[in-house]
Short mmCIF file of C-alpha atoms in Angstrom, two decimals:
data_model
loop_
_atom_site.label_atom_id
_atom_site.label_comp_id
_atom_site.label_asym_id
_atom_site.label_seq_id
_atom_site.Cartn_x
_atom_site.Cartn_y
_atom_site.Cartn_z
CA UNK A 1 4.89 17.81 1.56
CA UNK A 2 0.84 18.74 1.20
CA UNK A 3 -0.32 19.78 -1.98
CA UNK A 4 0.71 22.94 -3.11
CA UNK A 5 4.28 23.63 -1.68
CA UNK A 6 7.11 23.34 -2.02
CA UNK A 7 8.60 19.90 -3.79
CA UNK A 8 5.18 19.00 -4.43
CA UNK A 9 4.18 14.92 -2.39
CA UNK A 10 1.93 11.78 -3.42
CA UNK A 11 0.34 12.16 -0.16
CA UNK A 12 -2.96 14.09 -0.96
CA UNK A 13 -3.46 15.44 2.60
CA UNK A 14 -2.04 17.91 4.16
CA UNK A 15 0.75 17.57 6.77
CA UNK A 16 -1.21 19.37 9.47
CA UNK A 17 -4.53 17.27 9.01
CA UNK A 18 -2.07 13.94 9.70
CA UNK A 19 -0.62 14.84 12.72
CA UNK A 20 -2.33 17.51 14.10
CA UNK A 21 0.32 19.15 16.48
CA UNK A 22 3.11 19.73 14.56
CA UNK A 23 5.55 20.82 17.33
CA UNK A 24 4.53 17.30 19.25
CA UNK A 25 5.48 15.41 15.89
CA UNK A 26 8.92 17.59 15.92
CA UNK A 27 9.75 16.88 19.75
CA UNK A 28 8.99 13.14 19.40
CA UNK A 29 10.91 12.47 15.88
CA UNK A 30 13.94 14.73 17.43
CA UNK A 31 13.71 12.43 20.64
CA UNK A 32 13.51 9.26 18.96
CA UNK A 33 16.90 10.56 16.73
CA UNK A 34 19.25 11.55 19.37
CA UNK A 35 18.37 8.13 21.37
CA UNK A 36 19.29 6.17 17.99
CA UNK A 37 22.57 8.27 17.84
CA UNK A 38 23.34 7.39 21.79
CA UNK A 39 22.38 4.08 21.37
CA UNK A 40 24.70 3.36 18.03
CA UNK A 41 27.72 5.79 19.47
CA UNK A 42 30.09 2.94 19.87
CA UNK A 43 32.69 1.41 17.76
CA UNK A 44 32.20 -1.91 15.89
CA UNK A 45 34.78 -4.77 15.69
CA UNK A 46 36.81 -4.51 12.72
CA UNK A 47 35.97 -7.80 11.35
CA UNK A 48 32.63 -5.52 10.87
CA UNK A 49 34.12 -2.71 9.43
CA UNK A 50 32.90 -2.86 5.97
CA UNK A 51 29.55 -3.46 7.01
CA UNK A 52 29.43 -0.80 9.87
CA UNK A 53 30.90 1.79 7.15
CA UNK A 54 27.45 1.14 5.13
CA UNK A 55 25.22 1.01 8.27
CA UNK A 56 26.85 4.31 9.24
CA UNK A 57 26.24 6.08 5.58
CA UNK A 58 22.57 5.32 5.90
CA UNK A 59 22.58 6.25 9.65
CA UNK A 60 23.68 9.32 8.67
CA UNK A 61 21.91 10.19 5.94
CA UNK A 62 18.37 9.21 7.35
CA UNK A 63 19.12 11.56 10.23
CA UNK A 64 20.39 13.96 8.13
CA UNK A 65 16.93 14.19 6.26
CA UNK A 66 14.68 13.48 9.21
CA UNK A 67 16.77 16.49 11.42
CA UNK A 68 16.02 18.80 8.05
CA UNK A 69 12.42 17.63 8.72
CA UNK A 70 11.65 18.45 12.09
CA UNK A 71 13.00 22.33 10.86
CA UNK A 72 10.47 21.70 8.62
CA UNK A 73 7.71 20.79 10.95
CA UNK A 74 8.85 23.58 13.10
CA UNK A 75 8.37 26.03 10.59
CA UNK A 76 4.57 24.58 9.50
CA UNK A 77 3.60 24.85 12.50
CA UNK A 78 4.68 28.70 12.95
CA UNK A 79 3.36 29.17 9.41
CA UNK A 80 6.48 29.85 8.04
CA UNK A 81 5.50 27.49 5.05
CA UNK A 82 7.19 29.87 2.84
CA UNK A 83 10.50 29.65 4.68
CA UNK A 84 10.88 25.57 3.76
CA UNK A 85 14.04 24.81 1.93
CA UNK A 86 14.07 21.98 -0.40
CA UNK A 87 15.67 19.98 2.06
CA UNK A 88 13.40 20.71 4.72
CA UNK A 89 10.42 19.94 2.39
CA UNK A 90 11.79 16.49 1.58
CA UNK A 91 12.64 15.89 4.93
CA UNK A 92 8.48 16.73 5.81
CA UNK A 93 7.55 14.57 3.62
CA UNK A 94 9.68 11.53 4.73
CA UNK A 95 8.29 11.80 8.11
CA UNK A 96 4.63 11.78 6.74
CA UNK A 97 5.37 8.98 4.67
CA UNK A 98 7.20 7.24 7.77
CA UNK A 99 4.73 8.03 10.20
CA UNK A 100 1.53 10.00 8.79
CA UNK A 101 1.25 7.45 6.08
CA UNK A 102 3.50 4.05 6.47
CA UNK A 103 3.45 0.74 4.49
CA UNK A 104 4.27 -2.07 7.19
CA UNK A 105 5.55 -4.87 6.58
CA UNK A 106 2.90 -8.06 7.00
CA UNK A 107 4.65 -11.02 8.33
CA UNK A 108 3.17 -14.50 8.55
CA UNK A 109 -0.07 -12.71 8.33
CA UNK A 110 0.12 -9.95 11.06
CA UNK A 111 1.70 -6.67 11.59
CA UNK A 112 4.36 -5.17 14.49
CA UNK A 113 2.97 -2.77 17.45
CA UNK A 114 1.81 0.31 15.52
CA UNK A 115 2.23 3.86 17.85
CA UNK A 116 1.58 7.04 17.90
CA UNK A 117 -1.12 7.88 14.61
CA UNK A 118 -1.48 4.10 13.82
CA UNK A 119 -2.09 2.92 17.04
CA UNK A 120 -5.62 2.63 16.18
CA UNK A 121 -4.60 -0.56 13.97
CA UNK A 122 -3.72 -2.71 17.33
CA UNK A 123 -6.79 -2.44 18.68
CA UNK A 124 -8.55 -3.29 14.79
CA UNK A 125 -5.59 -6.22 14.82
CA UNK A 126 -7.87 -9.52 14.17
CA UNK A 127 -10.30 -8.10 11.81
CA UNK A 128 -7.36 -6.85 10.12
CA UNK A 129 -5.43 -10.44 9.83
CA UNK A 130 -9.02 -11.46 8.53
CA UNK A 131 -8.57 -9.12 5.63
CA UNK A 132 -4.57 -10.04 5.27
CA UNK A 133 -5.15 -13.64 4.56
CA UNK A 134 -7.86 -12.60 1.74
CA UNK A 135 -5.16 -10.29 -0.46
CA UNK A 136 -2.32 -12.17 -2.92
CA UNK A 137 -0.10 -11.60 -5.24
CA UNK A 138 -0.88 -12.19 -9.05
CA UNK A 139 1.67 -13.96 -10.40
CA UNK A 140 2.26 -15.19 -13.70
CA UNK A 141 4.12 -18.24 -15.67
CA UNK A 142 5.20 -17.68 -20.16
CA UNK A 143 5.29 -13.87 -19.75
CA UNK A 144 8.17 -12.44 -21.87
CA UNK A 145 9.14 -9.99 -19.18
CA UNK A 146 7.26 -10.34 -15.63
CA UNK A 147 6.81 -12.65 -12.71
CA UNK A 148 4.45 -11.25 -11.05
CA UNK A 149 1.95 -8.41 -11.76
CA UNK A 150 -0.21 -6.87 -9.07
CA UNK A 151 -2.66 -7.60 -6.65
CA UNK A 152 -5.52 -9.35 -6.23
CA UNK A 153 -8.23 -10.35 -3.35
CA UNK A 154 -11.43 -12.51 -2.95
CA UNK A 155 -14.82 -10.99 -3.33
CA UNK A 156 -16.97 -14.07 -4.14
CA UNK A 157 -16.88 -18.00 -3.37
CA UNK A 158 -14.47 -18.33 -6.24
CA UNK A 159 -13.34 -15.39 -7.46
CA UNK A 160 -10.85 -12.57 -7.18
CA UNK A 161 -10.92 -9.02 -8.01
CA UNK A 162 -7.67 -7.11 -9.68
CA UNK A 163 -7.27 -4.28 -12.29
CA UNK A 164 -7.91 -4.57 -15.51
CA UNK A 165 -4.82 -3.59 -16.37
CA UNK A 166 -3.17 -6.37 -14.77
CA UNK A 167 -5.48 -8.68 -16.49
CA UNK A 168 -4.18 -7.60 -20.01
CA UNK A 169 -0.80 -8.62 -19.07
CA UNK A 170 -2.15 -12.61 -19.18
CA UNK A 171 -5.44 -12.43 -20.90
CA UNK A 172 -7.11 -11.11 -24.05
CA UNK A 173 -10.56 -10.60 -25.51
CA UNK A 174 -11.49 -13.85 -27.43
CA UNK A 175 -14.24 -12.08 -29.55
CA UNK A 176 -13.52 -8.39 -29.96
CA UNK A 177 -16.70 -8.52 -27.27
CA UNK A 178 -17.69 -9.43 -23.26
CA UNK A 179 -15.36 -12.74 -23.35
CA UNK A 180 -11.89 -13.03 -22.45
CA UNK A 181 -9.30 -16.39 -22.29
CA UNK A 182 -5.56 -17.12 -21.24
CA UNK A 183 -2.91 -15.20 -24.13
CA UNK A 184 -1.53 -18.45 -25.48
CA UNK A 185 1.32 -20.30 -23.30
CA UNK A 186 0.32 -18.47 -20.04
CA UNK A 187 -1.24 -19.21 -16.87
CA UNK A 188 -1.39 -16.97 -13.51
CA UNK A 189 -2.07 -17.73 -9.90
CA UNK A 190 -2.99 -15.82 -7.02
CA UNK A 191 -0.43 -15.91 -3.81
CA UNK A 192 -1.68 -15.15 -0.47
CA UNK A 193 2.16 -15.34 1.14
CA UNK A 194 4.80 -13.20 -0.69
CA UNK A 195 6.09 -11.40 2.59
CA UNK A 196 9.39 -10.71 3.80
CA UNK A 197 10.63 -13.77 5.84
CA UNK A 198 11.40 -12.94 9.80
CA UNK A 199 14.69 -12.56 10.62
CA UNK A 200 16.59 -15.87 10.64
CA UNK A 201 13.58 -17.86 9.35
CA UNK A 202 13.11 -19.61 6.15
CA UNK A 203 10.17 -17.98 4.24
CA UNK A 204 6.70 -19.59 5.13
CA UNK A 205 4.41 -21.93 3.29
CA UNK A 206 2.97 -20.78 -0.08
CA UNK A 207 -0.16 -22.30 -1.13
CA UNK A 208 -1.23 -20.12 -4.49
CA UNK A 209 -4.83 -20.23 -6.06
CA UNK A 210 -4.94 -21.20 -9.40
CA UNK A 211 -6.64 -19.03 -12.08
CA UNK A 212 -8.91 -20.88 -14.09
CA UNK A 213 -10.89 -18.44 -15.89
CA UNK A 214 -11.51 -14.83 -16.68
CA UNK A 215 -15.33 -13.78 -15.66
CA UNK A 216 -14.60 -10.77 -17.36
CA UNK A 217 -12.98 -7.61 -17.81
CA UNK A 218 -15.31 -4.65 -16.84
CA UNK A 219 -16.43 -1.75 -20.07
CA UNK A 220 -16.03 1.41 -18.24
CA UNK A 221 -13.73 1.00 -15.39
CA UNK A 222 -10.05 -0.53 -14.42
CA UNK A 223 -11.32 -3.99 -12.80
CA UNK A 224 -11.57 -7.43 -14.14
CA UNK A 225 -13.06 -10.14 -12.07
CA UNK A 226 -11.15 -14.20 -12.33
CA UNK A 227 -12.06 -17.18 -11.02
CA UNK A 228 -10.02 -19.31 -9.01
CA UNK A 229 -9.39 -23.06 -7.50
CA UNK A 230 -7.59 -23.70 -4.29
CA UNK A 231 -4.63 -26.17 -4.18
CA UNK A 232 -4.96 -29.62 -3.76
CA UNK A 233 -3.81 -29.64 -0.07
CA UNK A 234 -6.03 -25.94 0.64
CA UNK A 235 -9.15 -24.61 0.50
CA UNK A 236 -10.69 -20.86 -0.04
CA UNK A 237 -11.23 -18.66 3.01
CA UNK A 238 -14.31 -16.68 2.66
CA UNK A 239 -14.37 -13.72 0.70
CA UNK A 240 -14.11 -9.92 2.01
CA UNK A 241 -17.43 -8.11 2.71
CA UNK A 242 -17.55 -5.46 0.09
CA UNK A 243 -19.20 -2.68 0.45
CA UNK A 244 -22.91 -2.27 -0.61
CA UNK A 245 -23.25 1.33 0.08
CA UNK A 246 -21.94 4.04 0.92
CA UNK A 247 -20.02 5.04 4.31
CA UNK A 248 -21.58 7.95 5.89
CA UNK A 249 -19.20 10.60 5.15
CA UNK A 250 -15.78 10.09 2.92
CA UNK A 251 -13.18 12.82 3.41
CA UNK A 252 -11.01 11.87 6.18
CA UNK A 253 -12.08 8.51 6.63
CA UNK A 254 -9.65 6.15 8.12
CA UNK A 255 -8.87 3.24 5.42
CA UNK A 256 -6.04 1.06 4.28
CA UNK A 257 -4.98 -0.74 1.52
CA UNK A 258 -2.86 -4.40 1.30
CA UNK A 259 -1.15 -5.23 -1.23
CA UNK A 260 2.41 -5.68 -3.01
CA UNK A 261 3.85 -2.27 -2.87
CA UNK A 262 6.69 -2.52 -6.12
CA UNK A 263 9.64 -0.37 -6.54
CA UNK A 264 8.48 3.31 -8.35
CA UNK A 265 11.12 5.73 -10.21
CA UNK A 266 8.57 8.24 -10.55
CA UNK A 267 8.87 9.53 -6.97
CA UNK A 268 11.51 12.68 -6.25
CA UNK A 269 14.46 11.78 -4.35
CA UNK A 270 14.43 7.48 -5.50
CA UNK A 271 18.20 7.34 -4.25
CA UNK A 272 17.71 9.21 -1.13
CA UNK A 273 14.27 7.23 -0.75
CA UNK A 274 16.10 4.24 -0.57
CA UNK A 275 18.82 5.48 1.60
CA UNK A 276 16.58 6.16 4.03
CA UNK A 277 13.93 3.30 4.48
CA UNK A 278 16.59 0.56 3.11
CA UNK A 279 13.56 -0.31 1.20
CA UNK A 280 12.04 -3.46 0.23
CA UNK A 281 9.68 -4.13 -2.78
CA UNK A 282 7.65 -6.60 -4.02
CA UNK A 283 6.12 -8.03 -0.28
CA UNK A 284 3.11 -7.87 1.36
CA UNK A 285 2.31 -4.61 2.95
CA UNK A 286 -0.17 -2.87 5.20
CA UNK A 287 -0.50 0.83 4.31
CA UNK A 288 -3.28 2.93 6.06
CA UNK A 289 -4.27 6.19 4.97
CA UNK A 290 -7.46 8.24 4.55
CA UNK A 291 -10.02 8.69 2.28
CA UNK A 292 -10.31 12.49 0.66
CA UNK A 293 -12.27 13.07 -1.97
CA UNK A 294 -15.65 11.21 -3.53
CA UNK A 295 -18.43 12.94 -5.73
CA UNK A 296 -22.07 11.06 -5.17
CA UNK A 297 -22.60 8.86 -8.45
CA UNK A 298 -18.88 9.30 -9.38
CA UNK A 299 -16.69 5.87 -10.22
CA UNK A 300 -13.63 7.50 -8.15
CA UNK A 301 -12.85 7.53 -4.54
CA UNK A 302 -9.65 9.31 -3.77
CA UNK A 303 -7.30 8.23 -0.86
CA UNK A 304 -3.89 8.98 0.28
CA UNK A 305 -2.36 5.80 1.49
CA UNK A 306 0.79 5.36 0.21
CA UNK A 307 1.06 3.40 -2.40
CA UNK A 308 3.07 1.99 -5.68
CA UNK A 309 3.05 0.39 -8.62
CA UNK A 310 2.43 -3.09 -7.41
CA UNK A 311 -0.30 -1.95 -5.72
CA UNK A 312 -2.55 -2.26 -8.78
CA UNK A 313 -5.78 -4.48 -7.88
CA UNK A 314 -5.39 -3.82 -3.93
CA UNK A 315 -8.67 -3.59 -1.84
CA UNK A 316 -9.39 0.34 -0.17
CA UNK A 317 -10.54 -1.14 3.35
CA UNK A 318 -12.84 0.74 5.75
CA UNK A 319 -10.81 0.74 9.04
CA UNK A 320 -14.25 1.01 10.91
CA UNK A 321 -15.45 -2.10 9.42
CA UNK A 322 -13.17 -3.80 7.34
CA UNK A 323 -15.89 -3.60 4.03
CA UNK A 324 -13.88 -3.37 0.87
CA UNK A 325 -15.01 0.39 -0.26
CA UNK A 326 -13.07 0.69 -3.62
CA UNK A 327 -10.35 -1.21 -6.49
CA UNK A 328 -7.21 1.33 -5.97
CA UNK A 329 -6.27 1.50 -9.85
CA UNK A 330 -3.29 3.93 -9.63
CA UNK A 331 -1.80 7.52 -8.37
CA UNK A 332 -0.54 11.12 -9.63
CA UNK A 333 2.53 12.53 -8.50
CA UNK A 334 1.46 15.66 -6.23
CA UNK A 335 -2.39 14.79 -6.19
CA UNK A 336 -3.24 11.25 -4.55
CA UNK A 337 -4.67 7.88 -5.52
CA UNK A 338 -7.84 6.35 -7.21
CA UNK A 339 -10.01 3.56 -6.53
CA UNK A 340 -13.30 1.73 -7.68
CA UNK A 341 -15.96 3.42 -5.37
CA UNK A 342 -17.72 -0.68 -5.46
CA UNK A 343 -20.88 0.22 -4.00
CA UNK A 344 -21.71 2.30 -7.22
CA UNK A 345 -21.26 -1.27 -8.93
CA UNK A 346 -23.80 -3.28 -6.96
CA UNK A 347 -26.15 -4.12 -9.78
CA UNK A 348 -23.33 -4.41 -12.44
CA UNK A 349 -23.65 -7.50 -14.04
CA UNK A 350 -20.34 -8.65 -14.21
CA UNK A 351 -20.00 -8.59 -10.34
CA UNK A 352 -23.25 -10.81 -10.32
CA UNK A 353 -21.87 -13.37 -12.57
CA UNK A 354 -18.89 -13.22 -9.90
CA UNK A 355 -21.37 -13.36 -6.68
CA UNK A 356 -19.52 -10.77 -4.79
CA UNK A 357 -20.00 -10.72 -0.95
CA UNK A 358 -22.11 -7.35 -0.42
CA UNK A 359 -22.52 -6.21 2.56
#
């Protein structure tokens, strides 16, 4: 649900402002239900049984949810806002985050058919498997608790950008000052792969960039900058164009974010979450969004993609011409998320010493 009713939502924009006609949203969701229930109406063989009987349960209870949103989308578009049930709120909100605000799935570098509010991303679809192939999962060897950390994606010949905070978990300061180095017994790679296999398919080639050094971790906001060496067998692609100034207007520009969206308990409804969108964690996503908010000589830019924990060190990507605008850092429950507004960085000497690709 949009900020301010009922349930409270991550996404920062408000229902109406995704879809625009409400009632059309309503008609097409309801449509798109009762041909699933047709379509699935028949009995399995009982050799199946088992399986069916947990198909079925989240059948049912993702229609059950999506039916209580259409009422809901209904009702918002009557504004009867203050009519909206708890169920019919949740149910609003899964169909933004469904439709309004999706993370697809990016297999062997590329996404399915988007329709509808996305179908804007077909016609973007190369530039868009340019950015794809730039974006990798950190991943880490000698940590006492984690595999893998967040996201990363190159900016310069040799070099990645990330968070700060995902830095920490592998480096430390050497001199209480401006250098860093490896914590002891640890290394960390970058790995452009990490997606969900196709069906039936063995998962495909991994060839991770080694991290060989940290440039450094930035003063003032959540980025650090590390260099990195292709494989033996590979070689770097060139980096992403990053953003040397600013787009011409920010609130309700179309963006989107890659990167490795990770399971998060701090979202209402986890169990019923999962029910519904049989999720999966920790693969490569596509997850396009907006822009909302950015104050002129501010260090945040505010989006509402939908994002998660993994997503820490993912690139905010102008949809109009693929220029990284910001570093998403993180997200409040009921408000949005934050990124790095870069082009407020383009003298900072740290992203000299890492020759990022302004543009």
């Amino acid at each position: 649900m949009p900020n301010g009713s009922p349930g409270g939502s991550p996404v920062a924009t408000a229902t109406e402002r995704i879809f625009g006609d409400l009632q059309e949203v309503a008609a097409r969701v309801r449509g798109r239900l009762e041909a699933e229930i047709t379509e699935s109406s028949y009995e399995l063989p009982a050799d199946m049984a088992p399986a069916s009987e947990i198909s079925r349960f989240a059948r049912d209870e993702r229609a059950r949810v999506l039916e209580a949103g259409v009422s809901g989308l209904e009702k918002l578009a009557t504004h009867r806002e203050d009519e909206l049930d708890g169920d019919e709120s949740f149910g609003v909100e899964a169909i933004v985050l469904m439709e309004g605000r999706p993370a697809i799935l990016v297999q062997r570098q590329d996404f399915a058919p988007q329709h509808d509010e996305w179908a804007v991303l077909d016609g973007q679809r190369p530039a868009i498997r340019e950015s794809l192939t730039r974006v990798g999962r950190v991943e880490v060897s000698g940590h006492p608790r984690l595999d893998w950390i967040g996201t990363a994606f190159l900016v310069g010949p040799r070099a990645v950008m990330t968070n700060r905070h995902v830095a920490v978990e592998f480096a430390r300061s050497a001199d209480g000052g401006g250098r860093w180095t490896f914590d002891h017994g640890m290394s960390a790679r970058v790995d452009p792969a990490e997606e969900l296999p196709l069906a039936g398919e063995p998962p495909g080639a991994s060839v991770p960039y080694e991290i060989t050094e940290i440039i450094g971790v930035h003063p003032d906001v959540d980025m650090a900058l590390l260099r990195i060496e292709p494989s033996a067998d590979g070689a770097l692609p060139t980096p992403l164009a990053v953003a040397a100034d600013a787009p011409a207007s920010v609130p309700g520009r179309q963006v989107y974010v890659i990167g490795y969206p990770a399971w998060d308990g701090r979202r209402n409804e986890p169990e019923s979450m999962r029910r519904i969108f049989m999720d999966v964690y920790n693969v490569k996503r596509l997850q396009p969004g907006a822009a909302t908010e950015f104050t002129p000589g501010g260090l945040v830019l505010k989006h509402d993609c939908s994002t998660l924990g993994g997503n820490s060190g993912s690139p905010v990507l102008d949809l109009t011409d693929h220029r990284v605008l910001g570093l998403h850092f993180g997200g409040r429950y009921g408000t949005g998320n934050f990124s790095v507004p870069l082009w407020e960085l383009v003298d900072d000497p740290l992203l000299t010493a890492a020759e990022v690709n302004w543009v």
